[in-house]
Tab-separated table of C-alpha atoms and ligand atoms in Angstrom:
chain	number	residue	atom	x	y	z
U	19	MET	CA	11.240	8.728	30.362
U	20	LEU	CA	9.300	7.380	27.516
U	21	TYR	CA	11.794	4.501	26.021
U	22	GLY	CA	11.419	3.430	22.433
U	23	TYR	CA	9.291	6.309	21.233
U	24	GLY	CA	9.972	9.363	19.325
U	25	GLY	CA	8.346	11.299	21.618
U	26	ASN	CA	6.202	13.783	20.133
U	27	ILE	CA	3.330	13.828	17.836
U	28	LEU	CA	3.480	16.030	14.972
U	29	ARG	CA	-0.065	17.764	13.681
U	30	ILE	CA	-0.485	19.506	10.689
U	31	ASP	CA	-3.938	21.444	9.760
U	32	LEU	CA	-3.600	21.861	5.765
U	33	THR	CA	-6.508	24.242	5.580
U	34	SER	CA	-4.923	26.486	7.888
U	35	GLY	CA	-1.134	25.728	7.041
U	36	SER	CA	-0.591	25.512	10.759
U	37	VAL	CA	2.321	22.918	12.216
U	38	SER	CA	2.364	22.045	15.623
U	39	THR	CA	3.868	19.424	17.766
U	40	GLU	CA	3.039	18.032	21.367
U	41	PRO	CA	4.699	15.733	23.545
U	42	THR	CA	3.733	11.801	23.318
U	43	ASP	CA	1.031	10.979	25.988
U	44	PRO	CA	2.840	8.077	28.175
U	45	LYS	CA	-0.505	7.269	29.243
U	46	ILE	CA	-1.562	6.790	25.737
U	47	ALA	CA	1.541	4.665	24.795
U	48	GLU	CA	0.616	2.250	27.760
U	49	LYS	CA	-2.806	1.636	26.683
U	50	PHE	CA	-2.641	1.931	22.805
U	51	LEU	CA	0.299	-0.313	21.592
U	52	GLY	CA	2.214	0.573	18.584
U	53	GLY	CA	1.182	2.567	15.448
U	54	ARG	CA	-1.928	0.979	14.939
U	55	GLY	CA	-2.885	1.655	18.553
U	56	PHE	CA	-1.961	5.202	18.210
U	57	GLY	CA	-3.896	5.474	14.850
U	58	ILE	CA	-6.953	3.828	16.500
U	59	TYR	CA	-6.623	6.161	19.649
U	60	PHE	CA	-6.433	9.324	17.627
U	61	LEU	CA	-9.166	8.295	15.080
U	62	PHE	CA	-11.699	7.403	17.605
U	63	THR	CA	-10.996	10.308	19.776
U	64	GLU	CA	-10.605	13.186	17.385
U	65	LEU	CA	-12.979	12.133	14.123
U	66	PRO	CA	-16.039	14.192	14.384
U	67	ARG	CA	-18.893	11.606	14.380
U	68	GLY	CA	-20.343	11.604	10.526
U	69	ALA	CA	-17.466	12.857	9.277
U	70	ASP	CA	-17.011	12.526	5.318
U	71	PRO	CA	-14.270	10.129	4.742
U	72	MET	CA	-13.396	12.191	1.647
U	73	GLY	CA	-14.145	15.528	3.608
U	74	PRO	CA	-11.563	17.507	5.213
U	75	ASP	CA	-12.626	16.542	8.553
U	76	ASN	CA	-11.252	12.880	8.384
U	77	LEU	CA	-7.556	12.603	9.626
U	78	LEU	CA	-5.064	10.691	8.029
U	79	ILE	CA	-2.540	9.366	10.844
U	80	ILE	CA	0.736	7.776	10.142
U	81	SER	CA	2.217	6.165	12.942
U	82	PRO	CA	5.568	4.039	13.615
U	83	GLY	CA	5.609	1.875	16.546
U	84	PRO	CA	7.684	1.888	19.527
U	85	LEU	CA	10.201	-0.887	17.899
U	86	SER	CA	10.391	0.628	14.659
U	87	GLY	CA	13.832	2.217	14.024
U	88	THR	CA	15.539	-0.277	16.628
U	89	LEU	CA	17.367	-3.507	16.000
U	90	VAL	CA	14.434	-5.873	16.409
U	91	PRO	CA	13.781	-7.401	13.399
U	92	GLY	CA	9.950	-7.699	11.804
U	93	ALA	CA	9.389	-3.699	13.202
U	94	GLY	CA	9.675	-2.373	9.738
U	95	LYS	CA	5.852	-1.695	8.889
U	96	LEU	CA	4.083	1.853	9.583
U	97	ASP	CA	0.499	2.275	9.937
U	98	ILE	CA	-1.751	4.616	8.443
U	99	THR	CA	-5.110	5.190	9.837
U	100	CYS	CA	-8.031	7.200	8.400
U	101	LYS	CA	-11.928	6.753	8.145
U	102	SER	CA	-12.322	4.741	4.908
U	103	PRO	CA	-14.093	5.917	2.227
U	104	LEU	CA	-14.394	2.321	0.735
U	105	THR	CA	-16.585	1.090	3.533
U	106	GLY	CA	-17.068	4.140	5.841
U	107	GLY	CA	-15.329	2.524	8.636
U	108	TYR	CA	-11.901	2.288	10.139
U	109	ALA	CA	-9.067	1.716	7.965
U	110	GLY	CA	-5.759	0.810	8.980
U	111	ALA	CA	-3.094	0.046	6.177
U	112	ASN	CA	0.563	-0.785	6.634
U	113	VAL	CA	3.407	-0.265	4.695
U	114	GLY	CA	6.998	-1.659	5.089
U	115	GLY	CA	10.173	0.086	3.631
U	116	LEU	CA	12.080	2.729	5.573
U	117	LEU	CA	9.943	5.503	6.524
U	118	THR	CA	8.594	3.978	9.870
U	119	ALA	CA	12.132	4.394	11.191
U	120	GLU	CA	12.640	7.714	9.441
U	121	ILE	CA	9.656	9.011	11.268
U	122	LYS	CA	11.195	7.839	14.416
U	123	TYR	CA	14.554	8.985	13.818
U	124	ALA	CA	12.786	12.578	13.119
U	125	GLY	CA	11.529	12.215	16.586
U	126	TYR	CA	7.730	11.339	16.021
U	127	ASP	CA	5.356	8.661	16.936
U	128	SER	CA	2.282	9.855	14.720
U	129	ILE	CA	2.056	12.481	12.132
U	130	ILE	CA	-1.406	13.463	12.024
U	131	LEU	CA	-2.951	15.345	8.860
U	132	LYS	CA	-6.384	17.154	8.611
U	133	GLY	CA	-7.757	19.683	6.911
U	134	LYS	CA	-7.471	20.121	3.225
U	135	ALA	CA	-4.771	22.226	1.146
U	136	PRO	CA	-5.746	25.098	-1.333
U	137	LYS	CA	-3.324	23.564	-3.358
U	138	PRO	CA	-1.207	20.347	-4.268
U	139	VAL	CA	1.373	20.140	-1.570
U	140	TYR	CA	3.714	17.918	-0.278
U	141	ILE	CA	4.923	17.725	3.599
U	142	PHE	CA	8.507	17.927	3.880
U	143	VAL	CA	9.967	16.806	7.557
U	144	ASP	CA	13.667	17.214	8.342
U	145	ASN	CA	13.799	16.536	12.174
U	146	ASP	CA	12.054	19.577	13.374
U	147	LYS	CA	11.645	21.481	10.288
U	148	VAL	CA	8.456	20.887	8.992
U	149	GLU	CA	7.133	22.875	5.806
U	150	ILE	CA	3.977	22.262	3.671
U	151	ARG	CA	5.582	22.961	0.199
U	152	ASP	CA	4.093	23.052	-3.261
U	153	ALA	CA	3.629	20.437	-5.318
U	154	SER	CA	2.028	21.493	-8.329
U	155	ASP	CA	4.556	20.171	-10.686
U	156	LEU	CA	4.062	16.794	-9.050
U	157	TRP	CA	0.250	16.449	-9.301
U	158	GLY	CA	-0.822	14.120	-12.534
U	159	LYS	CA	2.604	12.071	-11.756
U	160	GLY	CA	2.818	8.647	-11.098
U	161	SER	CA	3.677	7.321	-7.781
U	162	LEU	CA	6.677	5.681	-8.540
U	163	GLU	CA	8.165	8.665	-10.661
U	164	THR	CA	6.977	11.320	-7.957
U	165	GLU	CA	9.502	9.291	-5.557
U	166	LYS	CA	12.056	9.425	-7.967
U	167	ILE	CA	11.801	13.167	-8.330
U	168	LEU	CA	11.886	14.069	-4.613
U	169	LYS	CA	14.629	11.505	-4.117
U	170	ASP	CA	16.611	13.318	-6.788
U	171	ARG	CA	15.621	16.909	-5.589
U	172	LEU	CA	15.570	16.487	-1.570
U	173	GLY	CA	18.489	13.393	-1.378
U	174	GLU	CA	18.742	9.908	-1.196
U	175	GLU	CA	18.435	9.835	2.547
U	176	PHE	CA	14.832	11.250	2.681
U	177	GLN	CA	11.925	8.537	2.821
U	178	ILE	CA	8.998	9.207	0.823
U	179	ALA	CA	5.465	8.567	0.558
U	180	THR	CA	3.349	9.373	-2.684
U	181	ILE	CA	0.142	8.716	-4.249
U	182	GLY	CA	-0.402	8.412	-7.895
U	183	PRO	CA	-3.094	9.438	-10.230
U	184	GLY	CA	-5.402	7.120	-8.506
U	185	GLY	CA	-5.387	8.964	-5.014
U	186	GLU	CA	-5.881	12.294	-6.979
U	187	ASN	CA	-8.848	11.298	-8.665
U	188	GLY	CA	-10.476	9.903	-5.633
U	189	VAL	CA	-10.301	5.975	-6.611
U	190	LYS	CA	-11.962	4.822	-3.176
U	191	PHE	CA	-9.249	1.923	-3.034
U	192	ALA	CA	-6.372	4.150	-4.006
U	193	CYS	CA	-3.111	3.336	-1.997
U	194	ILE	CA	-0.013	5.277	-0.961
U	195	THR	CA	3.219	3.884	-2.055
U	196	HIS	CA	6.909	3.943	-0.556
U	197	ASP	CA	10.252	2.878	-1.427
U	198	PHE	CA	9.435	2.252	-5.234
U	199	GLY	CA	6.905	-0.667	-4.684
U	200	ARG	CA	5.742	-0.989	-1.025
U	201	GLN	CA	2.064	-0.028	-0.496
U	202	ALA	CA	-0.254	0.861	2.318
U	203	GLY	CA	-2.823	-0.621	0.348
U	204	ARG	CA	-5.956	-1.162	1.654
U	205	GLY	CA	-9.135	0.905	2.583
U	206	GLY	CA	-8.644	3.903	0.352
U	207	VAL	CA	-5.845	5.582	2.269
U	208	GLY	CA	-4.364	7.062	-0.633
U	209	ALA	CA	-7.817	8.409	-1.758
U	210	VAL	CA	-7.876	10.243	1.548
U	211	MET	CA	-4.246	11.640	0.933
U	212	GLY	CA	-5.616	12.845	-2.372
U	213	SER	CA	-8.661	14.658	-0.610
U	214	LYS	CA	-6.547	16.656	1.220
U	215	ASN	CA	-4.358	17.781	-1.895
U	216	VAL	CA	-0.983	15.985	-0.138
U	217	LYS	CA	0.760	14.272	-3.310
U	218	ALA	CA	3.639	12.999	-1.105
U	219	ILE	CA	5.567	13.066	2.515
U	220	ALA	CA	9.077	13.316	2.849
U	221	VAL	CA	10.785	12.655	6.188
U	222	ARG	CA	14.575	12.712	7.240
U	223	GLY	CA	15.721	12.208	10.766
U	224	ASN	CA	18.973	11.560	12.854
U	225	LYS	CA	17.893	11.721	16.204
U	226	SER	CA	18.258	8.699	18.687
U	227	ILE	CA	15.538	6.301	20.329
U	228	LEU	CA	16.292	5.755	23.829
U	229	VAL	CA	15.918	2.213	25.118
U	230	ALA	CA	16.197	1.264	29.132
U	231	ASP	CA	18.790	-1.138	28.759
U	232	VAL	CA	20.945	-1.108	25.830
U	233	GLN	CA	23.065	-4.459	26.294
U	234	ALA	CA	19.876	-6.272	27.273
U	235	PHE	CA	18.038	-5.169	24.299
U	236	ARG	CA	20.912	-5.695	22.021
U	237	LYS	CA	21.083	-9.237	22.987
U	238	ALA	CA	17.513	-10.075	22.869
U	239	ALA	CA	17.641	-8.192	19.256
U	240	ARG	CA	20.322	-10.380	18.077
U	241	ALA	CA	18.822	-13.717	19.417
U	242	MET	CA	15.575	-12.781	17.347
U	243	TYR	CA	17.490	-11.799	14.461
U	244	LYS	CA	19.562	-15.138	14.477
U	245	ALA	CA	16.130	-17.495	15.163
U	246	CYS	CA	14.677	-16.023	11.953
U	247	LYS	CA	18.081	-16.222	10.006
U	248	ASP	CA	18.174	-19.846	11.257
U	249	SER	CA	14.612	-20.629	10.286
U	250	SER	CA	14.251	-22.957	7.462
U	251	GLY	CA	10.692	-21.803	6.918
U	252	LEU	CA	11.884	-18.126	6.337
U	253	GLN	CA	14.708	-19.385	4.052
U	254	VAL	CA	11.995	-20.163	1.633
U	255	TRP	CA	10.067	-17.173	2.242
U	256	GLN	CA	13.109	-15.271	1.683
U	257	ARG	CA	13.885	-17.151	-1.732
U	258	TYR	CA	10.465	-16.837	-3.118
U	259	GLY	CA	8.751	-13.873	-0.905
U	260	THR	CA	5.022	-14.510	-0.379
U	261	ALA	CA	4.737	-15.661	-4.098
U	262	GLY	CA	5.891	-18.977	-2.378
U	263	VAL	CA	2.450	-19.653	-1.321
U	264	THR	CA	0.913	-19.683	-4.798
U	265	THR	CA	1.395	-23.213	-5.830
U	266	TRP	CA	-0.030	-24.330	-2.247
U	267	SER	CA	-2.929	-22.177	-2.576
U	268	ASN	CA	-4.111	-23.281	-5.538
U	269	GLU	CA	-3.529	-26.893	-4.334
U	270	ILE	CA	-5.709	-26.460	-1.546
U	271	GLY	CA	-8.122	-24.772	-3.856
U	272	ALA	CA	-7.894	-21.287	-2.321
U	273	PHE	CA	-6.429	-19.293	-5.313
U	274	PRO	CA	-8.621	-16.952	-6.288
U	275	THR	CA	-9.870	-17.733	-9.974
U	276	ARG	CA	-12.244	-16.015	-12.354
U	277	ASN	CA	-13.713	-13.713	-10.022
U	278	PHE	CA	-13.651	-16.237	-7.082
U	279	SER	CA	-15.898	-18.607	-9.145
U	280	SER	CA	-13.058	-21.345	-8.609
U	281	GLY	CA	-10.352	-22.024	-6.173
U	282	GLN	CA	-8.186	-23.469	-8.599
U	283	LEU	CA	-6.527	-22.205	-12.105
U	284	GLU	CA	-5.412	-24.053	-15.131
U	285	GLY	CA	-1.751	-22.412	-15.775
U	286	TYR	CA	-1.492	-21.511	-12.297
U	287	GLU	CA	1.992	-23.173	-12.198
U	288	ASN	CA	3.434	-20.222	-14.608
U	289	LEU	CA	2.710	-17.992	-11.594
U	290	SER	CA	4.641	-19.587	-8.897
U	291	GLY	CA	7.278	-18.327	-6.901
U	292	GLU	CA	9.662	-20.637	-8.583
U	293	VAL	CA	8.629	-19.468	-12.023
U	294	MET	CA	8.824	-16.050	-11.127
U	295	ARG	CA	12.366	-16.277	-9.156
U	296	GLU	CA	13.582	-17.800	-12.554
U	297	LYS	CA	12.151	-15.515	-14.974
U	298	ILE	CA	11.894	-12.048	-13.529
U	299	VAL	CA	13.482	-11.710	-10.370
U	300	ILE	CA	16.807	-9.940	-9.681
U	301	THR	CA	17.242	-9.446	-6.133
U	302	ASP	CA	15.650	-9.533	-2.949
U	303	LYS	CA	14.497	-6.272	-1.056
U	304	GLY	CA	13.525	-5.656	2.367
U	305	CYS	CA	11.829	-3.459	5.003
U	306	PHE	CA	14.402	-1.857	7.751
U	307	GLY	CA	16.411	-4.363	9.478
U	308	CYS	CA	14.667	-7.504	8.192
U	309	PRO	CA	16.624	-10.613	8.377
U	310	SER	CA	14.585	-12.595	5.638
U	311	PRO	CA	13.869	-10.002	3.021
U	312	CYS	CA	10.485	-11.289	0.974
U	313	GLY	CA	10.314	-8.426	-1.397
U	314	LYS	CA	11.485	-8.998	-4.817
U	315	TRP	CA	12.875	-6.636	-7.222
U	316	SER	CA	11.839	-8.185	-10.928
U	317	HIS	CA	12.770	-7.100	-14.740
U	318	VAL	CA	9.933	-7.378	-16.564
U	319	LYS	CA	11.627	-7.599	-20.020
U	320	LYS	CA	8.202	-8.240	-22.176
U	321	HIS	CA	7.014	-4.914	-21.053
U	322	GLY	CA	10.034	-3.104	-20.209
U	323	VAL	CA	9.645	-2.054	-16.661
U	324	ARG	CA	11.125	-2.855	-13.107
U	325	VAL	CA	8.705	-3.475	-10.535
U	326	GLU	CA	8.980	-4.848	-6.504
U	327	GLY	CA	7.029	-8.209	-6.884
U	328	PRO	CA	4.642	-9.518	-7.746
U	329	GLU	CA	3.995	-10.743	-4.130
U	330	TYR	CA	1.109	-13.273	-3.707
U	331	GLU	CA	-1.707	-10.803	-3.468
U	332	SER	CA	-1.089	-8.928	-6.666
U	333	THR	CA	-0.679	-12.617	-8.328
U	334	ALA	CA	-3.960	-13.483	-6.638
U	335	LEU	CA	-6.253	-11.229	-7.769
U	336	LEU	CA	-4.423	-9.380	-10.774
U	337	GLY	CA	-3.444	-12.702	-11.829
U	338	GLY	CA	-5.913	-15.641	-11.011
U	339	ASP	CA	-8.765	-13.928	-10.433
U	340	CYS	CA	-8.490	-12.362	-13.800
U	341	ALA	CA	-7.114	-15.592	-15.480
U	342	LEU	CA	-3.971	-14.237	-16.418
U	343	THR	CA	-1.171	-17.162	-16.467
U	344	ASP	CA	1.892	-15.281	-17.372
U	345	ILE	CA	4.153	-13.904	-14.702
U	346	GLU	CA	5.292	-11.088	-16.954
U	347	ASP	CA	1.637	-9.960	-17.551
U	348	VAL	CA	0.766	-10.225	-13.931
U	349	ALA	CA	4.202	-8.107	-13.082
U	350	TYR	CA	3.116	-5.584	-15.346
U	351	ALA	CA	-0.178	-4.904	-14.073
U	352	ASN	CA	1.023	-4.846	-10.717
U	353	TYR	CA	3.558	-1.804	-11.984
U	354	LEU	CA	0.504	-0.527	-13.603
U	355	ALA	CA	-1.058	-0.420	-10.237
U	356	ASP	CA	1.748	0.660	-8.297
U	357	ASP	CA	2.370	3.834	-10.460
U	358	LEU	CA	-1.219	4.637	-10.810
U	359	GLY	CA	-1.650	4.268	-7.019
U	360	LEU	CA	-4.480	1.573	-6.958
U	361	ASP	CA	-4.583	-1.330	-4.289
U	362	SER	CA	-3.428	-4.075	-6.422
U	363	ILE	CA	-6.088	-6.566	-4.244
U	364	SER	CA	-8.936	-4.269	-4.788
U	365	ALA	CA	-8.212	-3.135	-8.454
U	366	GLY	CA	-7.861	-6.934	-9.328
U	367	ASN	CA	-11.331	-7.497	-7.780
U	368	VAL	CA	-13.071	-4.894	-9.620
U	369	ILE	CA	-11.554	-5.556	-13.112
U	370	ALA	CA	-12.351	-9.547	-12.309
U	371	PHE	CA	-15.932	-8.609	-11.471
U	372	ALA	CA	-16.517	-6.438	-14.481
U	373	MET	CA	-15.141	-9.329	-16.599
U	374	GLU	CA	-17.692	-11.694	-15.104
U	375	CYS	CA	-20.399	-9.214	-16.060
U	376	TYR	CA	-19.117	-9.070	-19.425
U	377	GLU	CA	-18.945	-12.872	-19.814
U	378	ARG	CA	-22.395	-13.379	-18.683
U	379	GLY	CA	-23.718	-10.306	-20.940
U	380	ILE	CA	-24.365	-7.834	-18.081
U	381	LEU	CA	-21.797	-5.616	-19.611
U	382	THR	CA	-21.280	-5.045	-23.474
U	383	ASP	CA	-18.842	-3.433	-25.481
U	384	LYS	CA	-20.489	-0.394	-25.357
U	385	ASP	CA	-20.265	-0.089	-21.775
U	386	THR	CA	-16.483	-1.128	-21.476
U	387	GLY	CA	-15.453	1.320	-24.394
U	388	GLY	CA	-14.411	-1.231	-27.025
U	389	ILE	CA	-12.591	-3.287	-24.635
U	390	ARG	CA	-13.260	-6.956	-24.709
U	391	LEU	CA	-13.485	-7.509	-21.242
U	392	THR	CA	-12.990	-11.455	-21.178
U	393	PHE	CA	-11.033	-13.527	-18.321
U	394	GLY	CA	-7.558	-13.762	-19.373
U	395	ASN	CA	-7.069	-10.927	-21.552
U	396	ALA	CA	-4.000	-9.443	-20.084
U	397	GLU	CA	-4.293	-6.164	-22.288
U	398	ALA	CA	-7.950	-5.443	-21.235
U	399	VAL	CA	-6.410	-5.617	-17.427
U	400	PHE	CA	-3.750	-2.978	-18.451
U	401	ALA	CA	-6.442	-0.589	-19.929
U	402	MET	CA	-8.990	-1.155	-16.995
U	403	LEU	CA	-6.547	-0.037	-14.806
U	404	LYS	CA	-5.797	2.982	-16.438
U	405	LYS	CA	-9.288	3.734	-16.830
U	406	ILE	CA	-10.298	3.353	-13.156
U	407	ALA	CA	-7.269	5.609	-12.089
U	408	TYR	CA	-8.365	8.305	-14.196
U	409	ARG	CA	-12.171	7.251	-14.117
U	410	GLU	CA	-12.680	7.381	-17.590
U	411	GLY	CA	-16.034	5.903	-18.785
U	412	ILE	CA	-16.904	2.410	-16.910
U	413	GLY	CA	-13.861	3.256	-14.566
U	414	ALA	CA	-15.362	5.781	-12.931
U	415	ILE	CA	-18.237	3.117	-11.568
U	416	LEU	CA	-15.587	0.520	-10.864
U	417	ALA	CA	-13.338	3.073	-9.175
U	418	GLU	CA	-15.952	3.379	-6.292
U	419	GLY	CA	-15.363	-0.559	-5.463
U	420	VAL	CA	-17.045	-3.621	-6.378
U	421	LYS	CA	-20.088	-3.268	-4.164
U	422	HIS	CA	-21.352	0.121	-5.726
U	423	ALA	CA	-20.435	-0.950	-9.256
U	424	SER	CA	-22.580	-4.180	-8.620
U	425	GLY	CA	-25.249	-1.511	-7.269
U	426	VAL	CA	-24.934	0.370	-10.851
U	427	PHE	CA	-24.900	-2.767	-12.999
U	428	GLY	CA	-27.737	-4.682	-11.288
U	429	LYS	CA	-29.201	-7.466	-13.145
U	430	GLY	CA	-28.239	-10.152	-10.228
U	431	SER	CA	-24.400	-8.804	-10.204
U	432	GLU	CA	-24.617	-8.372	-6.420
U	433	ALA	CA	-24.797	-12.022	-6.100
U	434	PHE	CA	-20.941	-12.334	-7.514
U	435	ALA	CA	-19.360	-9.093	-6.012
U	436	ILE	CA	-16.976	-10.213	-3.788
U	437	GLN	CA	-17.037	-8.086	-0.811
U	438	ALA	CA	-17.530	-7.416	2.853
U	439	LYS	CA	-19.019	-4.329	3.952
U	440	GLY	CA	-17.658	-2.767	0.808
U	441	MET	CA	-14.403	-4.123	0.997
U	442	GLU	CA	-13.042	-6.623	-1.709
U	443	PHE	CA	-11.588	-9.913	-0.671
U	444	SER	CA	-8.050	-10.625	-0.294
U	445	GLY	CA	-6.259	-13.703	-1.869
U	446	TYR	CA	-6.668	-16.192	0.912
N	10	SF4	S1	10.768	-7.675	3.771
N	10	SF4	FE1	8.804	-8.615	3.992
N	10	SF4	S2	9.113	-10.172	5.825
N	10	SF4	FE2	10.651	-8.435	5.948
N	10	SF4	S3	9.863	-7.124	7.199
N	10	SF4	FE3	9.137	-6.343	5.347
N	10	SF4	S4	7.276	-7.487	4.819
N	10	SF4	FE4	8.081	-8.385	6.641
């Protein structure tokens, strides 16, 4: 008996349209722990050597872990693994929310997508009923709008992951969005999903997860939950979310500023967790079973949108790194990145890099399509996010990531392209 697991691996070949399941192998569960372990195992044993990350041979492996869907707090993450189109290496992105538990309740420990659908589709999973459904009417729509449409169509209890135009158009740092604002952000997992013509995945399940000793498990989980609830550190975390570290990051000189040319931003205090809480946050929002929800649901009146966040990384890269100092502008940039399906970390990096190129005269108005790409110009950030997602003009170059863009722009710009092995830096 494999306690804690859904019990099955679901395989979907999008080229042939075939769907199959196999029992989860206890030997794999023993050696490769959690969703990330499963993702790594399947990627390294099944991906053909030299596979094109954007080709049909790449795998998109979606895996909860053995604690997902149980009472244990902090087990609300879902791992998404593939070969990264951004780095050519391993990509392991994780997303919080409710989908990880739902996949377990449907009875699966991994969903493995391979091949490429001949037309846009979405994956429908309702326990054992699995279908590849037409998504032609959803293609071209934003991530957030797509989730809303599918919730209305299928029912609120379905948990849904989507891509936006960025993923459809093969932006190398496109993300996968779930729960109206949670992202599997890094490494281009959304680009791989888009390369397979998969717009969304919708899952509902109502099976049980077996544990070996229910009473002991419940007791241990309750103790963990209480410890989290009683922790003063986590109370600060809950009030401000990850944005609670913005002030600290700036004070120690680690806040990405003007394409990482500085670690301190004048006006940073306007982006602090405290200001964010006071000005835009409406309520808290958390992943499955989380005792200290760090997600913040915000109303951005200046731009007329509601958005989850911005959390620290988005504030750091779309805010500080681009020298924006109005939390409502940063929150709106975050909203655009979410709906367009772009990783806000990489997107902020490439825009900040382009801003530095512009200020140094490496890029001109002719290159930017007339956009004055100076640090602190919020409208320029909004415009560039759209250009990147739709690969318009200079956006087509930036959509390949900062390493590629510096190779195209040249003129010494490689020296301030902030990346490691093709991956843009995060906010610490
Ligand atoms: S809401 Fe925040 S703290 Fe809670 S599980 Fe999700 S990411 Fe972690």
